[in-house]
Short mmCIF file of C-alpha atoms in Angstrom, two decimals:
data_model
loop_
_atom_site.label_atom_id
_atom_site.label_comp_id
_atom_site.label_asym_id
_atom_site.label_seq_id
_atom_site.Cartn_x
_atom_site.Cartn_y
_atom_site.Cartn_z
CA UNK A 1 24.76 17.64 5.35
CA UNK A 2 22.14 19.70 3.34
CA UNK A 3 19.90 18.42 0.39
CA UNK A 4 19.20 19.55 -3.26
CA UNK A 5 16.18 18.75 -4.56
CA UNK A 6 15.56 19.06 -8.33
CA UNK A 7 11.60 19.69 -9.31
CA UNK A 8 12.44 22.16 -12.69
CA UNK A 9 11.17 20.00 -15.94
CA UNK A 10 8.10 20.27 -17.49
CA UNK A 11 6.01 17.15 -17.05
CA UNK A 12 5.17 16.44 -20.54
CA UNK A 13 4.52 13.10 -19.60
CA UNK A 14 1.80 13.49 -17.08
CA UNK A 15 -0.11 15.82 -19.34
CA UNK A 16 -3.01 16.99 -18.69
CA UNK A 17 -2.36 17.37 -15.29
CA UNK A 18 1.61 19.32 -15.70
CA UNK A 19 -0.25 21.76 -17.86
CA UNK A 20 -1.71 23.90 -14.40
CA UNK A 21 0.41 22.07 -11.70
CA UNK A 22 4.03 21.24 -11.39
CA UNK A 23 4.16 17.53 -11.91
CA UNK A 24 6.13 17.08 -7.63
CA UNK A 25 2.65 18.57 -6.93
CA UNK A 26 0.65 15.45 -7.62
CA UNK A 27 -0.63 13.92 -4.66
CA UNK A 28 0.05 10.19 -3.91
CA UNK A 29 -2.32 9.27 -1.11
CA UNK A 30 -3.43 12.70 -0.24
CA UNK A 31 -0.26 14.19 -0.09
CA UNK A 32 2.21 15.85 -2.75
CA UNK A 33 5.08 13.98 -3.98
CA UNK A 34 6.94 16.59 -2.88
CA UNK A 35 6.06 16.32 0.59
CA UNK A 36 6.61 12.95 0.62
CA UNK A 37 10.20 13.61 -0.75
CA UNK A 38 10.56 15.89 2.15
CA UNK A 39 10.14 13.67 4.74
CA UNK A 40 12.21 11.10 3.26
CA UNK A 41 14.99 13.93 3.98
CA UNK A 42 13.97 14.70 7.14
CA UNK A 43 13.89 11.42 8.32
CA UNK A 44 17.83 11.74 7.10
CA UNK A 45 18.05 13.84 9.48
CA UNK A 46 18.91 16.62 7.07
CA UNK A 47 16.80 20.00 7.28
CA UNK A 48 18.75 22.45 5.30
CA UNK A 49 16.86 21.95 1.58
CA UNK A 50 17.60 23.76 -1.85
CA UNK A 51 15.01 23.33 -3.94
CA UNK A 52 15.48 23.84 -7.59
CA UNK A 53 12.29 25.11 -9.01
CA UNK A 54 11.64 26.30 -12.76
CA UNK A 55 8.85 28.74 -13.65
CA UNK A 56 6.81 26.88 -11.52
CA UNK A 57 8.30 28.44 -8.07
CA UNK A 58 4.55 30.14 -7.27
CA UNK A 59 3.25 27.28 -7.43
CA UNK A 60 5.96 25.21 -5.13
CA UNK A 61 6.58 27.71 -2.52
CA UNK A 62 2.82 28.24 -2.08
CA UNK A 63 2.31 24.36 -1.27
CA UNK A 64 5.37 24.17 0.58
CA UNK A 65 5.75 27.65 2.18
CA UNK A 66 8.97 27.66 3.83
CA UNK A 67 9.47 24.02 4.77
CA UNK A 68 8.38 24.99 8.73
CA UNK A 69 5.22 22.83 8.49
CA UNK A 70 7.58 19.53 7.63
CA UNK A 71 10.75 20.06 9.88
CA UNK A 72 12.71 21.46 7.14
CA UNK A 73 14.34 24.78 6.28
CA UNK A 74 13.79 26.01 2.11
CA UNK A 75 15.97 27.83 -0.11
CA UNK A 76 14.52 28.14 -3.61
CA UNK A 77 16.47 28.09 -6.31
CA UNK A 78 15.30 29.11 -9.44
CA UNK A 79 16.41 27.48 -12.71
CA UNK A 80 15.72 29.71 -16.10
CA UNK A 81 15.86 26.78 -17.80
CA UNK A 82 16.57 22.95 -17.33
CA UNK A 83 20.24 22.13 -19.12
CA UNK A 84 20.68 19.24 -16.26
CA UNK A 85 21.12 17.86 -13.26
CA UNK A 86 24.54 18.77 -13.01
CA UNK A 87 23.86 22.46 -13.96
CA UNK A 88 21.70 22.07 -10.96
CA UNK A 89 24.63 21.50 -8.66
CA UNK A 90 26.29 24.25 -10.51
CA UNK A 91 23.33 26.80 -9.91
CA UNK A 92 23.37 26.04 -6.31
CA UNK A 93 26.91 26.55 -5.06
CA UNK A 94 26.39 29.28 -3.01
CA UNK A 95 23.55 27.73 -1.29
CA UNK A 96 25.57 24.26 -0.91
CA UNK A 97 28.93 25.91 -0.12
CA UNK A 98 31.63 23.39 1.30
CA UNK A 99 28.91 20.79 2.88
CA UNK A 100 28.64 17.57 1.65
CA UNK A 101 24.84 16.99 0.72
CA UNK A 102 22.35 14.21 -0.87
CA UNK A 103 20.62 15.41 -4.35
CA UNK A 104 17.52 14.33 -4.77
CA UNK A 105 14.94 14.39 -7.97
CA UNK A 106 11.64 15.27 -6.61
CA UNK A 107 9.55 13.31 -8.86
CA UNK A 108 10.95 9.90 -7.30
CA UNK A 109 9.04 8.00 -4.74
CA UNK A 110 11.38 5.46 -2.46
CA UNK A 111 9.24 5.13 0.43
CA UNK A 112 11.27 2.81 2.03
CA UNK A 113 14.13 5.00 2.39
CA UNK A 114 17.66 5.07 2.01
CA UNK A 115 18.82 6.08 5.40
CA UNK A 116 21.58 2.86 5.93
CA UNK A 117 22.57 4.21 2.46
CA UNK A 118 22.95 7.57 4.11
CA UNK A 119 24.84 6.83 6.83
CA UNK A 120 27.21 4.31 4.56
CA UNK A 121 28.03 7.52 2.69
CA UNK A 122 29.05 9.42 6.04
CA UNK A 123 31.11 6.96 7.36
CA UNK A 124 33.11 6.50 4.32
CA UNK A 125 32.94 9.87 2.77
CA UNK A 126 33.54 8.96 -0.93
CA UNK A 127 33.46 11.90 -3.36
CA UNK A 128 30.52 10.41 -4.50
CA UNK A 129 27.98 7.97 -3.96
CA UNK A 130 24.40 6.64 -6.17
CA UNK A 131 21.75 4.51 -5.42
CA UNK A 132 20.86 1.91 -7.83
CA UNK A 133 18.30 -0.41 -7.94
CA UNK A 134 18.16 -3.62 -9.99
CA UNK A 135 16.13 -3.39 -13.44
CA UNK A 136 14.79 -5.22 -16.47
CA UNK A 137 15.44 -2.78 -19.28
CA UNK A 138 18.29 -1.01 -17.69
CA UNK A 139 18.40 0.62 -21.31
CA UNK A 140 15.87 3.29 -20.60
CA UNK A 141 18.41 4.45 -17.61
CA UNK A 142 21.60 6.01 -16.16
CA UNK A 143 23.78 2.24 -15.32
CA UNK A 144 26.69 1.87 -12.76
CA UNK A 145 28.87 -0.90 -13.63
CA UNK A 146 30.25 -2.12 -10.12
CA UNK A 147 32.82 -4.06 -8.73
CA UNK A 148 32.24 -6.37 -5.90
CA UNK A 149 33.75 -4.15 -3.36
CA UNK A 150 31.24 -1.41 -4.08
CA UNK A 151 33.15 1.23 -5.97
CA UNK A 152 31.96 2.16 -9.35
CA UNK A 153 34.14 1.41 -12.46
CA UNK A 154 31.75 3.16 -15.37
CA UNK A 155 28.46 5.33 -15.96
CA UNK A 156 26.67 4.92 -18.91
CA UNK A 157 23.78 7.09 -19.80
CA UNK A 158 21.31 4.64 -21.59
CA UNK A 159 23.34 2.14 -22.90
CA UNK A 160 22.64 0.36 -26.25
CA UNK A 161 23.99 -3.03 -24.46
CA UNK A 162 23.76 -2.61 -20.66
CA UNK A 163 27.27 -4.30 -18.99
CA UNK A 164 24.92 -3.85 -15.54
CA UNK A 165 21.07 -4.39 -14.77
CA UNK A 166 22.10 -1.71 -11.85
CA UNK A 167 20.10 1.55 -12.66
CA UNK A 168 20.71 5.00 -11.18
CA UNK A 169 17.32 5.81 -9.16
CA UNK A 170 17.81 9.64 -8.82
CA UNK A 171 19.23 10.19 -5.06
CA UNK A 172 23.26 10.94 -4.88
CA UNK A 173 25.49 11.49 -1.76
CA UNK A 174 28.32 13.76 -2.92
CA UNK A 175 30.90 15.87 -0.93
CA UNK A 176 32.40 19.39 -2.60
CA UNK A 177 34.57 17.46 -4.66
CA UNK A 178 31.78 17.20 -7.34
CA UNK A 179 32.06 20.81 -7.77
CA UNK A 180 35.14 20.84 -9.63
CA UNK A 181 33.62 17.83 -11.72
CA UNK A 182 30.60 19.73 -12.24
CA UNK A 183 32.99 22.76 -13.86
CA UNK A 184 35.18 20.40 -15.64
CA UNK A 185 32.63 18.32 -17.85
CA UNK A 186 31.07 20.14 -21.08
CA UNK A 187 27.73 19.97 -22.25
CA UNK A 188 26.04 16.21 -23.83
CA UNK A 189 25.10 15.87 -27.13
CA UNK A 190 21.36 16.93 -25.88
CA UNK A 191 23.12 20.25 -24.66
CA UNK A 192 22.71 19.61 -20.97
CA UNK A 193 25.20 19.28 -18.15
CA UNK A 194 25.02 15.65 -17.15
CA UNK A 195 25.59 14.21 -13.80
CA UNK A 196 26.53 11.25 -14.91
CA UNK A 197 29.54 12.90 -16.99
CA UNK A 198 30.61 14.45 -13.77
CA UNK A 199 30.54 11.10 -11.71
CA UNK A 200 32.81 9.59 -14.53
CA UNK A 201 34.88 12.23 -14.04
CA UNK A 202 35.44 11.85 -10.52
CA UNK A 203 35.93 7.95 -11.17
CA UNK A 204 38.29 8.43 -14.30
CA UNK A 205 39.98 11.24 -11.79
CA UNK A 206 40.88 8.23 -9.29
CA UNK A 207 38.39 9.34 -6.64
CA UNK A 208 36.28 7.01 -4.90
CA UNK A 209 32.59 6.94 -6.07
CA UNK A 210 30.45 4.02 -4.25
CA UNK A 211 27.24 2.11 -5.59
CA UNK A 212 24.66 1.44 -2.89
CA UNK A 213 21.87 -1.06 -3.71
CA UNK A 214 18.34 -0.07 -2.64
CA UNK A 215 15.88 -2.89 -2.99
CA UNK A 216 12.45 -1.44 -1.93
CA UNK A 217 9.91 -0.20 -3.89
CA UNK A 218 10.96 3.11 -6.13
CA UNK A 219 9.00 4.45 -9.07
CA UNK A 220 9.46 7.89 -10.80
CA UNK A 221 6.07 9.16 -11.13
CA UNK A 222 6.34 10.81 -14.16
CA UNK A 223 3.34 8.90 -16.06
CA UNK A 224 -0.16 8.23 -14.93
CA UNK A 225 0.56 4.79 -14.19
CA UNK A 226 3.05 5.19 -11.95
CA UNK A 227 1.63 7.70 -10.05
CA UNK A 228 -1.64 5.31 -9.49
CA UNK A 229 1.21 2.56 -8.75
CA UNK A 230 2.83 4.60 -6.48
CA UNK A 231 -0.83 5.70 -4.75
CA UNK A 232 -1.29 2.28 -4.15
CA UNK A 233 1.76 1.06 -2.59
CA UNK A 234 1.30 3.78 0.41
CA UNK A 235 -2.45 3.06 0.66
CA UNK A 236 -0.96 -0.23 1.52
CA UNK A 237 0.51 0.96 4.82
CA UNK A 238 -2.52 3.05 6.00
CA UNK A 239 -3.83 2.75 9.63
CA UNK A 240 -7.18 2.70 9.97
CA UNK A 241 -8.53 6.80 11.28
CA UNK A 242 -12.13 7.15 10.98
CA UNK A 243 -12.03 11.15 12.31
CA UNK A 244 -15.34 12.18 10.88
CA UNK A 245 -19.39 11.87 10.36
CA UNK A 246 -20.10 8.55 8.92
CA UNK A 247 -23.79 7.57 9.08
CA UNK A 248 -25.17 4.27 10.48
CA UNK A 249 -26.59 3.44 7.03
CA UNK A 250 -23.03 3.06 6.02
CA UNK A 251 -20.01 0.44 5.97
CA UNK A 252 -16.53 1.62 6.16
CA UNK A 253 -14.14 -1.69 6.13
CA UNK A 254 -10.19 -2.29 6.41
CA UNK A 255 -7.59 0.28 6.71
CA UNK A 256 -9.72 3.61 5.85
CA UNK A 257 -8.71 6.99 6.29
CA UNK A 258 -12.01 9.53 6.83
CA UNK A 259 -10.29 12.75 7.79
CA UNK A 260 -12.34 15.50 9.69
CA UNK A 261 -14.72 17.61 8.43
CA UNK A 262 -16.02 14.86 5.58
CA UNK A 263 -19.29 13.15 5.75
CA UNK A 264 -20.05 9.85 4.59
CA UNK A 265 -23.67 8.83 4.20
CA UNK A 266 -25.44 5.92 3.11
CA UNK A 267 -22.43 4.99 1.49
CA UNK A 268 -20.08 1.90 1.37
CA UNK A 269 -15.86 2.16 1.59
CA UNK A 270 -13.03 -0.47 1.26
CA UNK A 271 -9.97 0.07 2.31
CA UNK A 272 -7.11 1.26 1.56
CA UNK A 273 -8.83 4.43 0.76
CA UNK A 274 -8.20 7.64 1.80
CA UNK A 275 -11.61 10.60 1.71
CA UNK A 276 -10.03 13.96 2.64
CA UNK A 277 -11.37 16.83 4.85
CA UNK A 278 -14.94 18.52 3.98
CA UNK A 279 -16.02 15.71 1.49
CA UNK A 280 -19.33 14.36 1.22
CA UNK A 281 -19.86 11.18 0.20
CA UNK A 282 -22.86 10.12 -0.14
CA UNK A 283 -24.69 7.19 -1.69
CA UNK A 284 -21.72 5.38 -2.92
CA UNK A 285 -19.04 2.96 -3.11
CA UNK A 286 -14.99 3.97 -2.96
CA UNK A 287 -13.16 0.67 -3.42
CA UNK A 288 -9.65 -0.19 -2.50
CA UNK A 289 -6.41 1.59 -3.34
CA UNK A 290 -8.26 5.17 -3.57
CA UNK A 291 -7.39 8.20 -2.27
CA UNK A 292 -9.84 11.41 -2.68
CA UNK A 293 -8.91 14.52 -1.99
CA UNK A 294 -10.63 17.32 0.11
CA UNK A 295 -13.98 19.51 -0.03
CA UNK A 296 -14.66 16.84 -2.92
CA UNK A 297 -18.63 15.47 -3.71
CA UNK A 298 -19.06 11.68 -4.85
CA UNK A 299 -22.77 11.25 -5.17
CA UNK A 300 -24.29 8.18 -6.38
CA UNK A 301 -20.62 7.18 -7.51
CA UNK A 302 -18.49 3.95 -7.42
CA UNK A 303 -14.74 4.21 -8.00
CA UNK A 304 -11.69 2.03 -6.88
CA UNK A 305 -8.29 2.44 -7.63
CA UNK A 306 -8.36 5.84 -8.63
CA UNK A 307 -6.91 9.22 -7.14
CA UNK A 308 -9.75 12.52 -7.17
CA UNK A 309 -7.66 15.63 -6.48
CA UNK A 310 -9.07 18.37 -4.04
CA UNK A 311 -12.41 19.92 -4.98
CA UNK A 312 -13.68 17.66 -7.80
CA UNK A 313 -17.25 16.27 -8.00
CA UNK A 314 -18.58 13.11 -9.42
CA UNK A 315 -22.34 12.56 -9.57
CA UNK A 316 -23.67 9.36 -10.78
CA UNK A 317 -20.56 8.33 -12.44
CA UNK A 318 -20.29 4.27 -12.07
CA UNK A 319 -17.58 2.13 -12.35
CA UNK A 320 -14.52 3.83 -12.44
CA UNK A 321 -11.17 2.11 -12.10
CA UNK A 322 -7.92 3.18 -12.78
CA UNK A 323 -8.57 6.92 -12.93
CA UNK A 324 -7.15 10.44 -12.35
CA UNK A 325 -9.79 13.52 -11.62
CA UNK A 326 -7.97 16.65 -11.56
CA UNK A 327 -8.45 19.45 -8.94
CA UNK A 328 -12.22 21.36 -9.25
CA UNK A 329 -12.98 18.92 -12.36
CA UNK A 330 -17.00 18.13 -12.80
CA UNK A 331 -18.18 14.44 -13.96
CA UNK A 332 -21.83 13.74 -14.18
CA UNK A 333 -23.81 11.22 -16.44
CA UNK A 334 -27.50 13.48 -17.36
CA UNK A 335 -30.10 11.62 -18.35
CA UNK A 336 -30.45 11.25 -22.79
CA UNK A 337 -32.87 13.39 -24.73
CA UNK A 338 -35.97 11.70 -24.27
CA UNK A 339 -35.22 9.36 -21.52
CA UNK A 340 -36.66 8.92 -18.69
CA UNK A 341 -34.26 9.75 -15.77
CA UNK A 342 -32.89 7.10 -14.17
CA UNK A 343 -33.56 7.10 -10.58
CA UNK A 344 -30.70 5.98 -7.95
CA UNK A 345 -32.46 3.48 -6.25
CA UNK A 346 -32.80 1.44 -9.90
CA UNK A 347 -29.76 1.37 -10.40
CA UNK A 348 -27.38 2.33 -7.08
CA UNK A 349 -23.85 2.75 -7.09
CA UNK A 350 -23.40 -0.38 -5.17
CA UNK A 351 -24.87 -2.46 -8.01
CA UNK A 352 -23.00 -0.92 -11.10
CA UNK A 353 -21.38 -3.28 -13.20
CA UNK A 354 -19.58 -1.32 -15.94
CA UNK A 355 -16.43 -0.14 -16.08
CA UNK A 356 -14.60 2.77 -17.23
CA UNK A 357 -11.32 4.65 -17.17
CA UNK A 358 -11.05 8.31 -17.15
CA UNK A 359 -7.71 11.03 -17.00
CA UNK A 360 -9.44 14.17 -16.23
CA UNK A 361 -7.23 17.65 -15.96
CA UNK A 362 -8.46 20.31 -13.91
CA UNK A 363 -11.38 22.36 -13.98
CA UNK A 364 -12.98 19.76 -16.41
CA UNK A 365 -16.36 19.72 -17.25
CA UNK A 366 -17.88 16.57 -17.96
CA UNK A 367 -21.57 15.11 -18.83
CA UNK A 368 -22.10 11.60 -20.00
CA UNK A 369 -25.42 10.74 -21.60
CA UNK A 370 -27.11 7.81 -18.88
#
């Protein structure tokens, strides 16, 4: 079995950030989503990827290099433009070829995994076969109505009235037979090649096309809040790795990541949290459910719940919840015109009471009047 993986699209969505990254480049606890779609292959035990990459391939293959690093072997595949999933599948026939394969969307976190799914699919071998995943406005979705026995009757791109509450989640098992469904359908009324059209096809064709439930936790993390949803729900599983110099003068509590080559001093952090390699943090609080990246500087800073991509720097910014720092961004709160300045022991990190929300793109410069 190989995999496709679809990362074209242009993120409009998670704007600012999709303006100098590809959006399967944002890191959910320290590591791309990508990467963490990767694994969920591997662990599949499928190594033979096609990734389908827009004009952001650079970008992709740089993070991802050949797939060596994660037990994976990459073919990129590049997409001029994106006219749909199913144009996907038709783009990468040579690379697919007769095998049967799982197509993935590489924006879509299911950290719990679908590998019984998987191996349902290779036992059986139906032409084609979705995950769904129950939902409560099945509207804003692909839905599979199901019988009871599994096979699929009907796809309905966002349907007015659902018949179903069983949404399509973005991971397919399909053998070649989609291929001839893929060149029989025609192009949607929003001129792209849907694979939802092709599924019907195959179902209205008599072959057998299979609904698997997955009930774990699955976002797409095409919006801010998802990807801070999704950051949080792998925080949750951290184990605690303290591989680094932490002072005595500070308190590191509960699952905590400190990865080598950061330094924490006089500082205070609550776990799940994640501080990446050659950060300093120093004279502040990181509260739960925050990951920062590497070669990052939080001085006289308290955050929680927030995600600070590689190389930013926050000095004497308090209170920050629910935010997103891009990559080499600069937050700092100066003193006012003819104020005194505000010394950290007056006030410390620890102390802070307010509370604000920032989304921050990268190479930001920010200064905040104290």
């Amino acid at each position: 079995m190989k995999a496709l993986v679809l990362s074209g699209g242009s993120g409009t969505r998670l704007r600012p950030f999709s303006y100098s990254m590809p959006k399967q480049l944002i890191p959910i606890a320290n590591k791309p989503v990508l990467e963490h779609v990767l694994t969920a292959i591997r662990d599949l035990g499928v190594t033979d990827v096609g990734i389908v990459v827009g004009n952001q391939l650079r970008a992709i293959s740089g993070a991802l290099g050949d797939g060596s690093d994660l037990g994976v072997r990459i073919t990129y595949i590049p997409q001029d433009e994106p006219l749909g999933l199913a144009h996907c599948v038709a783009i990468a026939r040579d690379f697919l070829g007769d095998d049967d394969f799982v197509m993935y969307l590489g924006d879509n976190m299911l950290p719990d995994g679908v590998a019984d799914i998987a191996a349902e699919f290779r036992t059986r071998r139906p032409a084609a076969q979705v995950v769904v995943h129950k939902v409560p406005d099945p509207q804003a979705f692909g839905v599979a109505e199901v019988a009871v026995d599994g096979s699929v009757l009907r796809l309905v791109e966002k349907p007015a009235r659902p018949r179903s509450d069983l949404a399509l989640v973005g991971v397919y098992f399909f053998t070649p037979a989609v291929h001839e469904a893929v060149a029989a359908i025609a192009p949607s009324a929003r001129g792209e090649l849907e694979i939802t059209d092709a599924i019907q096809w195959l179902v209205a064709r008599g072959e057998t096309v299979r609904a698997s439930e997955y009930s774990g936790y699955w976002r797409d993390t095409g919006q801010v809040e998802d990807v801070l949803d999704c950051n949080r729900e792998l925080l949750r599983t951290l184990t605690r790795s303290v591989a680094a110099d932490v002072d005595e003068a500070s308190e590191i509590t509960g699952p905590v990541v400190v990865e080598s080559g950061a330094r924490v001093v006089r500082s205070r952090i609550e776990g799940p949290a994640i501080i990446g390699a050659g950060t300093l943090v120093e004279d502040s609080h990181v509260g739960p459910h925050t990951s920062v990246g590497s070669d990052c500087v939080l001085r006289d800073t308290r955050l929680d719940d927030s995600i600070v991509l590689d190389g930013a720097s926050l000095v004497r910014v308090r209170g920050l919840y629910g935010s997103v720092i891009g990559r080499s961004a600069a937050i700092a709160t100066v003193p006012a015109p003819e104020t005194a300045p505000e010394t950290a022991e007056s006030t410390p990190a620890n102390t802070a009471t307010s509370r604000h929300r920032l989304v921050v793109g990268d190479h930001t410069r920010i200064e905040v009047a104290a």
